[in-house]
Every structure is written in structure tokens, then in C-alpha cells.
Amino acid sequence: MPPIRSVRSVLLACAVTGAATAAAANPAGIAWVPIGQGFEIARTETTIGQFRRFAQAAGLVTAAERRGGGQVYEAGWVTKPGWTWRAPFGNPAVHDDEPAVHVTFDEAAAFCRWAGGRLPSDAEWLLAAYTEQRTDPPPPLARGRAYPYPTGESPVGAQCLGDCGPEAARRAVRHGATLLRGDGHARAGTTVPGVNGLFDMGANAWEWVDEPRTPPGSDAGRAERRTRGGSWWYGAAQMRAEFEQGKPADTAVVYIGFRCVRPS
């Protein structure tokens, strides 16, 4: 049996081999979108299929797997046995293009380094999510305009709870779990494309950004990191730029995922 590797050992390996990985031909198969300001961002949230390639290449066993499962909020945080990135709601994922969730901040950062990039800063994420950068975007989007939602003027078309239209419930994957709130996530790239042609910058899954929310020097594992965009568990308010949330960096829950950026 191969040794179980924690994210710390994977991060060290990625640091040593980062240059070679960056030179490789996009090992995660990410569709990169140029945003301006010197960076590109993934068109969709990181998927289960992409994360599987990384976990196999790195020999990673995630924190949620080692703990026996990730968590969901049910009048308090509850650990759900078997809920991991492989099986977000306890049953093995049917679709490789579901978002990879139950992933800690450090695990997300390690994936992005392996993929030839990094997690976005808060400023990069906000620019990509709300300000249209394309020269000739499809109507009604307009170049240079900042929008209240990553989907534009309205949250309709995103995978949120209650405010995003009736299609949200129909898009949710058939996961077989009993949820006390919401319907669950949609497959990446199946919602309405929004600002800059990106999918799910609003709702579906919160996304880790590389922005601390606790003072420097705090315990590395418990120090909070910012998350952006809202999720299927919330309505449209959490999709707006003025709403930011955070969790301890070692959090692994059913509605936090991530995407990567890289230099353009």
C-alpha cells in the first residue's frame, strides 16, 4: 500500500517540482480565460475529474478522507461519514464535472500549484466575477461595466437557493442525500455563463481565495481564509461583491470549492 500523503508533503513536492509542472501541458485540463491585469482564471470551478488527476499524481489523501468525512451545517456543524470530494453527498459522484468540494484551503492551493497556477487573490476574484473584460461580450453584457452579480444584473441562471429561478432545483445533481436546506450543486458549466463567460462565480459552491481573515501569526490550520460567491445553500445576497465570508483554512465542507488563476 502506498504511503498516505498529507497536504503538507504534497505542498513541499509541488514547490520542488513547480517549474516542471508549470511547463507541462495543462495537467488538469483547465479552460483558462484571460481577464486582463496579467492573469487568467479557470472558466469553471475545479471539478472532481480534475481533482482526481491531482490526487492520483500526488498520492494525496485529503483531510476529509482522513477524518472519515466532510461536514454540513445542520443546526451546528455535522460530520457526514463518507462525504468527500469523491462522493460529495455520500454516494460516489456520477459525474466527473461536479465541483470538487470537501477540500481545505491548503489542498486547493496545492492543486492550483500542480496545475501551473495558484489560488486567486480577493482582488483578482472580484475583478473576474463582476467587471466585464471582453472586447465584444454577448448582449446584454458590456465591456468595462461592473455588475451586481456574477451573472449580470440579475442572479437568475445561477445555482442558488430561491432567488435564481426554477431551473436551479432541476439542475441539481441527483445525489440521493437528504438535505435540510437547498437542493445541492450543479455540474460545472451547466448554469448560465456570466461576466467574462465564467460559470458559477456566483453560487453553486463558495470558492476559496488567497486572502486571510485573521491576524498574521494565527495557527496556520485554524486561521480563517476568505471565501467568495455564495453557494447552493444560500440565496442571491451572498453572490454580491459586498458579501464575503470565511472559514478556518482546514475546513472541508460540502459547499466550498475553488478555482485557479495563472499569469497570462
Short mmCIF file of C-alpha atoms in Angstrom, two decimals:
data_model
loop_
_atom_site.label_atom_id
_atom_site.label_comp_id
_atom_site.label_asym_id
_atom_site.label_seq_id
_atom_site.Cartn_x
_atom_site.Cartn_y
_atom_site.Cartn_z
CA MET A 1 0.00 0.00 0.00
CA PRO A 2 1.47 3.41 -0.93
CA PRO A 3 2.08 5.83 1.94
CA ILE A 4 -0.70 8.26 2.82
CA ARG A 5 0.43 11.76 1.94
CA SER A 6 -0.92 14.82 3.73
CA VAL A 7 -1.27 18.17 2.05
CA ARG A 8 1.91 19.43 3.74
CA SER A 9 4.04 16.83 1.99
CA VAL A 10 2.20 17.46 -1.26
CA LEU A 11 2.83 21.21 -0.98
CA LEU A 12 6.54 20.57 -0.47
CA ALA A 13 6.64 18.29 -3.52
CA CYS A 14 4.78 20.89 -5.58
CA ALA A 15 7.24 23.57 -4.52
CA VAL A 16 10.19 21.45 -5.62
CA THR A 17 8.67 20.44 -8.95
CA GLY A 18 6.59 23.56 -9.62
CA ALA A 19 8.63 24.80 -12.56
CA ALA A 20 8.46 21.46 -14.35
CA THR A 21 4.72 21.19 -13.71
CA ALA A 22 4.08 24.71 -14.99
CA ALA A 23 5.91 23.82 -18.18
CA ALA A 24 3.77 20.70 -18.67
CA ALA A 25 0.75 20.81 -20.99
CA ASN A 26 -2.02 21.81 -18.59
CA PRO A 27 -2.16 18.64 -16.46
CA ALA A 28 -5.61 19.45 -15.07
CA GLY A 29 -7.14 20.27 -18.46
CA ILE A 30 -8.31 23.69 -17.25
CA ALA A 31 -10.03 26.04 -19.72
CA TRP A 32 -8.20 29.31 -18.95
CA VAL A 33 -9.92 32.67 -19.59
CA PRO A 34 -7.82 35.87 -19.92
CA ILE A 35 -9.09 38.63 -17.64
CA GLY A 36 -6.50 41.39 -18.01
CA GLN A 37 -4.36 42.73 -15.18
CA GLY A 38 -1.86 39.99 -16.06
CA PHE A 39 -3.82 36.86 -15.17
CA GLU A 40 -6.14 34.16 -16.49
CA ILE A 41 -8.79 32.32 -14.49
CA ALA A 42 -10.41 28.89 -14.83
CA ARG A 43 -13.70 29.03 -16.69
CA THR A 44 -15.35 26.68 -14.18
CA GLU A 45 -14.88 25.59 -10.62
CA THR A 46 -12.34 22.79 -10.23
CA THR A 47 -14.12 19.53 -10.97
CA ILE A 48 -13.99 16.10 -9.41
CA GLY A 49 -12.32 14.73 -12.52
CA GLN A 50 -9.59 17.38 -12.40
CA PHE A 51 -9.03 16.89 -8.69
CA ARG A 52 -8.81 13.13 -9.19
CA ARG A 53 -5.87 13.58 -11.59
CA PHE A 54 -4.09 15.65 -8.97
CA ALA A 55 -4.83 13.29 -6.07
CA GLN A 56 -3.58 10.31 -8.07
CA ALA A 57 -0.46 12.12 -9.26
CA ALA A 58 0.37 13.40 -5.77
CA GLY A 59 -0.83 10.39 -3.76
CA LEU A 60 -2.97 12.75 -1.71
CA VAL A 61 -5.49 11.62 0.88
CA THR A 62 -7.48 14.69 1.87
CA ALA A 63 -8.27 15.84 5.38
CA ALA A 64 -11.95 14.96 4.91
CA GLU A 65 -10.98 11.42 3.89
CA ARG A 66 -8.69 11.03 6.90
CA ARG A 67 -11.40 12.37 9.22
CA GLY A 68 -13.98 9.95 7.85
CA GLY A 69 -15.99 12.62 6.02
CA GLY A 70 -16.57 16.30 5.43
CA GLN A 71 -19.18 18.48 7.07
CA VAL A 72 -22.52 20.19 6.50
CA TYR A 73 -24.38 22.67 8.70
CA GLU A 74 -27.47 21.24 10.39
CA ALA A 75 -28.18 23.40 13.44
CA GLY A 76 -24.44 23.07 14.04
CA TRP A 77 -21.60 21.53 12.06
CA VAL A 78 -22.12 17.82 11.46
CA THR A 79 -19.56 15.39 10.07
CA LYS A 80 -21.08 13.21 7.36
CA PRO A 81 -19.40 9.79 7.06
CA GLY A 82 -18.16 9.18 3.53
CA TRP A 83 -18.84 12.71 2.25
CA THR A 84 -15.59 13.60 0.44
CA TRP A 85 -14.53 15.11 -2.87
CA ARG A 86 -15.09 11.66 -4.42
CA ALA A 87 -18.63 11.43 -3.01
CA PRO A 88 -19.83 14.95 -2.15
CA PHE A 89 -23.16 13.77 -0.69
CA GLY A 90 -22.05 10.32 0.49
CA ASN A 91 -22.70 8.39 -2.71
CA PRO A 92 -19.96 8.19 -5.36
CA ALA A 93 -20.30 11.10 -7.76
CA VAL A 94 -22.00 10.16 -11.01
CA HIS A 95 -20.40 12.99 -12.96
CA ASP A 96 -16.72 13.90 -13.17
CA ASP A 97 -17.73 17.51 -13.90
CA GLU A 98 -19.30 18.11 -10.50
CA PRO A 99 -17.39 20.70 -8.43
CA ALA A 100 -14.69 19.32 -6.13
CA VAL A 101 -15.79 20.17 -2.58
CA HIS A 102 -14.76 18.96 0.90
CA VAL A 103 -11.33 20.40 0.05
CA THR A 104 -9.36 22.53 2.54
CA PHE A 105 -7.66 25.80 1.64
CA ASP A 106 -4.19 24.18 1.60
CA GLU A 107 -5.43 21.28 -0.55
CA ALA A 108 -6.92 23.75 -3.01
CA ALA A 109 -3.66 25.72 -3.08
CA ALA A 110 -1.68 22.52 -3.71
CA PHE A 111 -3.94 21.59 -6.62
CA CYS A 112 -3.51 25.00 -8.22
CA ARG A 113 0.26 24.82 -7.88
CA TRP A 114 0.28 21.38 -9.51
CA ALA A 115 -1.97 22.76 -12.28
CA GLY A 116 0.52 25.54 -13.06
CA GLY A 117 -1.22 28.33 -11.20
CA ARG A 118 -2.35 29.44 -7.75
CA LEU A 119 -5.47 30.45 -5.89
CA PRO A 120 -6.75 33.90 -6.85
CA SER A 121 -6.30 36.90 -4.62
CA ASP A 122 -9.50 38.53 -3.45
CA ALA A 123 -8.97 41.44 -5.87
CA GLU A 124 -8.42 39.10 -8.81
CA TRP A 125 -11.52 37.08 -7.99
CA LEU A 126 -13.67 40.22 -7.68
CA LEU A 127 -12.44 41.66 -10.98
CA ALA A 128 -13.13 38.42 -12.83
CA ALA A 129 -16.54 37.95 -11.23
CA TYR A 130 -18.11 41.38 -11.61
CA THR A 131 -16.36 43.51 -14.28
CA GLU A 132 -16.74 42.51 -17.92
CA GLN A 133 -13.34 42.50 -19.67
CA ARG A 134 -14.14 41.00 -23.06
CA THR A 135 -13.87 43.24 -26.11
CA ASP A 136 -17.17 42.11 -27.59
CA PRO A 137 -19.24 40.27 -24.95
CA PRO A 138 -22.67 38.90 -25.86
CA PRO A 139 -25.59 41.21 -25.03
CA PRO A 140 -26.72 42.35 -22.57
CA LEU A 141 -23.18 42.37 -21.09
CA ALA A 142 -21.00 45.39 -21.97
CA ARG A 143 -17.22 45.78 -21.86
CA GLY A 144 -15.93 47.67 -18.82
CA ARG A 145 -19.18 47.53 -16.90
CA ALA A 146 -19.35 46.29 -13.31
CA TYR A 147 -22.39 44.17 -12.43
CA PRO A 148 -24.10 43.45 -9.09
CA TYR A 149 -23.99 39.69 -9.66
CA PRO A 150 -21.55 37.41 -11.47
CA THR A 151 -24.48 36.56 -13.74
CA GLY A 152 -25.01 40.26 -14.60
CA GLU A 153 -27.90 42.45 -13.49
CA SER A 154 -29.89 39.50 -12.10
CA PRO A 155 -28.99 36.35 -10.17
CA VAL A 156 -31.28 34.25 -12.37
CA GLY A 157 -29.36 31.44 -14.00
CA ALA A 158 -27.07 30.72 -11.05
CA GLN A 159 -27.30 27.72 -8.73
CA CYS A 160 -28.60 29.43 -5.60
CA LEU A 161 -31.48 28.88 -3.20
CA GLY A 162 -34.80 30.52 -4.00
CA ASP A 163 -33.66 33.61 -5.92
CA CYS A 164 -32.08 32.14 -9.04
CA GLY A 165 -35.09 30.76 -10.88
CA PRO A 166 -36.83 27.36 -11.00
CA GLU A 167 -34.09 25.79 -13.11
CA ALA A 168 -31.76 25.71 -10.08
CA ALA A 169 -33.65 22.85 -8.45
CA ARG A 170 -33.85 20.96 -11.74
CA ARG A 171 -30.11 21.39 -12.39
CA ALA A 172 -29.05 20.00 -9.01
CA VAL A 173 -27.32 16.64 -9.28
CA ARG A 174 -29.32 13.62 -8.16
CA HIS A 175 -27.17 12.81 -5.15
CA GLY A 176 -29.60 10.69 -3.10
CA ALA A 177 -28.91 12.51 0.16
CA THR A 178 -31.47 14.10 2.46
CA LEU A 179 -30.61 17.77 2.86
CA LEU A 180 -32.14 20.04 5.47
CA ARG A 181 -31.63 23.06 3.20
CA GLY A 182 -31.18 23.56 -0.54
CA ASP A 183 -31.01 21.11 -3.43
CA GLY A 184 -27.26 20.67 -3.93
CA HIS A 185 -24.77 21.74 -6.55
CA ALA A 186 -24.99 21.61 -10.33
CA ARG A 187 -22.43 20.16 -12.69
CA ALA A 188 -19.72 22.66 -13.64
CA GLY A 189 -20.52 24.55 -16.82
CA THR A 190 -24.26 23.76 -16.84
CA THR A 191 -25.55 27.03 -15.38
CA VAL A 192 -25.84 30.27 -17.35
CA PRO A 193 -22.43 31.75 -18.25
CA GLY A 194 -21.94 35.14 -16.67
CA VAL A 195 -19.50 38.03 -16.63
CA ASN A 196 -16.38 37.24 -18.69
CA GLY A 197 -18.01 33.99 -19.84
CA LEU A 198 -17.32 32.37 -16.47
CA PHE A 199 -19.55 29.78 -14.83
CA ASP A 200 -20.60 29.69 -11.17
CA MET A 201 -18.64 32.66 -9.86
CA GLY A 202 -21.95 33.25 -8.09
CA ALA A 203 -23.48 30.37 -6.12
CA ASN A 204 -23.03 26.61 -6.70
CA ALA A 205 -20.03 26.43 -4.31
CA TRP A 206 -18.24 29.06 -2.26
CA GLU A 207 -14.68 29.48 -3.57
CA TRP A 208 -11.50 29.81 -1.54
CA VAL A 209 -9.46 32.94 -2.28
CA ASP A 210 -5.95 33.65 -1.02
CA GLU A 211 -6.95 36.29 1.48
CA PRO A 212 -6.55 35.89 5.25
CA ARG A 213 -9.36 36.95 7.57
CA THR A 214 -7.46 36.55 10.85
CA PRO A 215 -4.32 38.36 12.07
CA PRO A 216 -0.88 37.18 10.87
CA GLY A 217 0.66 34.65 13.23
CA SER A 218 -2.57 32.78 13.93
CA ASP A 219 -2.47 28.99 13.94
CA ALA A 220 -1.97 28.04 10.27
CA GLY A 221 -4.67 25.39 10.23
CA ARG A 222 -7.33 27.39 12.07
CA ALA A 223 -6.58 30.85 10.62
CA GLU A 224 -9.54 31.94 8.55
CA ARG A 225 -9.35 32.33 4.78
CA ARG A 226 -11.88 34.24 2.72
CA THR A 227 -14.49 32.58 0.53
CA ARG A 228 -16.45 34.27 -2.23
CA GLY A 229 -19.55 33.90 -4.37
CA GLY A 230 -22.12 32.13 -2.23
CA SER A 231 -23.41 28.60 -2.81
CA TRP A 232 -26.47 26.44 -3.42
CA TRP A 233 -27.18 26.66 0.33
CA TYR A 234 -27.80 30.44 0.16
CA GLY A 235 -29.89 32.92 -1.81
CA ALA A 236 -28.69 35.73 -4.06
CA ALA A 237 -27.45 38.13 -1.35
CA GLN A 238 -24.30 36.06 -0.83
CA MET A 239 -23.49 36.33 -4.56
CA ARG A 240 -22.84 40.08 -4.35
CA ALA A 241 -19.36 41.65 -4.15
CA GLU A 242 -20.02 43.27 -0.78
CA PHE A 243 -20.70 39.89 0.83
CA GLU A 244 -17.64 37.94 1.86
CA GLN A 245 -17.36 35.02 4.21
CA GLY A 246 -14.56 32.91 5.59
CA LYS A 247 -13.79 29.65 7.28
CA PRO A 248 -10.77 28.18 9.09
CA ALA A 249 -8.26 27.04 6.48
CA ASP A 250 -8.63 23.38 7.50
CA THR A 251 -12.41 23.41 6.86
CA ALA A 252 -13.72 20.74 4.47
CA VAL A 253 -17.44 21.14 3.79
CA VAL A 254 -19.98 20.26 1.12
CA TYR A 255 -20.39 23.77 -0.28
CA ILE A 256 -16.84 25.14 -0.53
CA GLY A 257 -14.86 24.53 -3.71
CA PHE A 258 -12.35 26.64 -5.65
CA ARG A 259 -10.84 27.60 -8.99
CA CYS A 260 -7.32 28.65 -10.01
CA VAL A 261 -5.62 31.56 -11.73
CA ARG A 262 -2.30 31.74 -13.57
CA PRO A 263 -0.20 34.53 -15.12
CA SER A 264 -1.25 35.47 -18.64
#
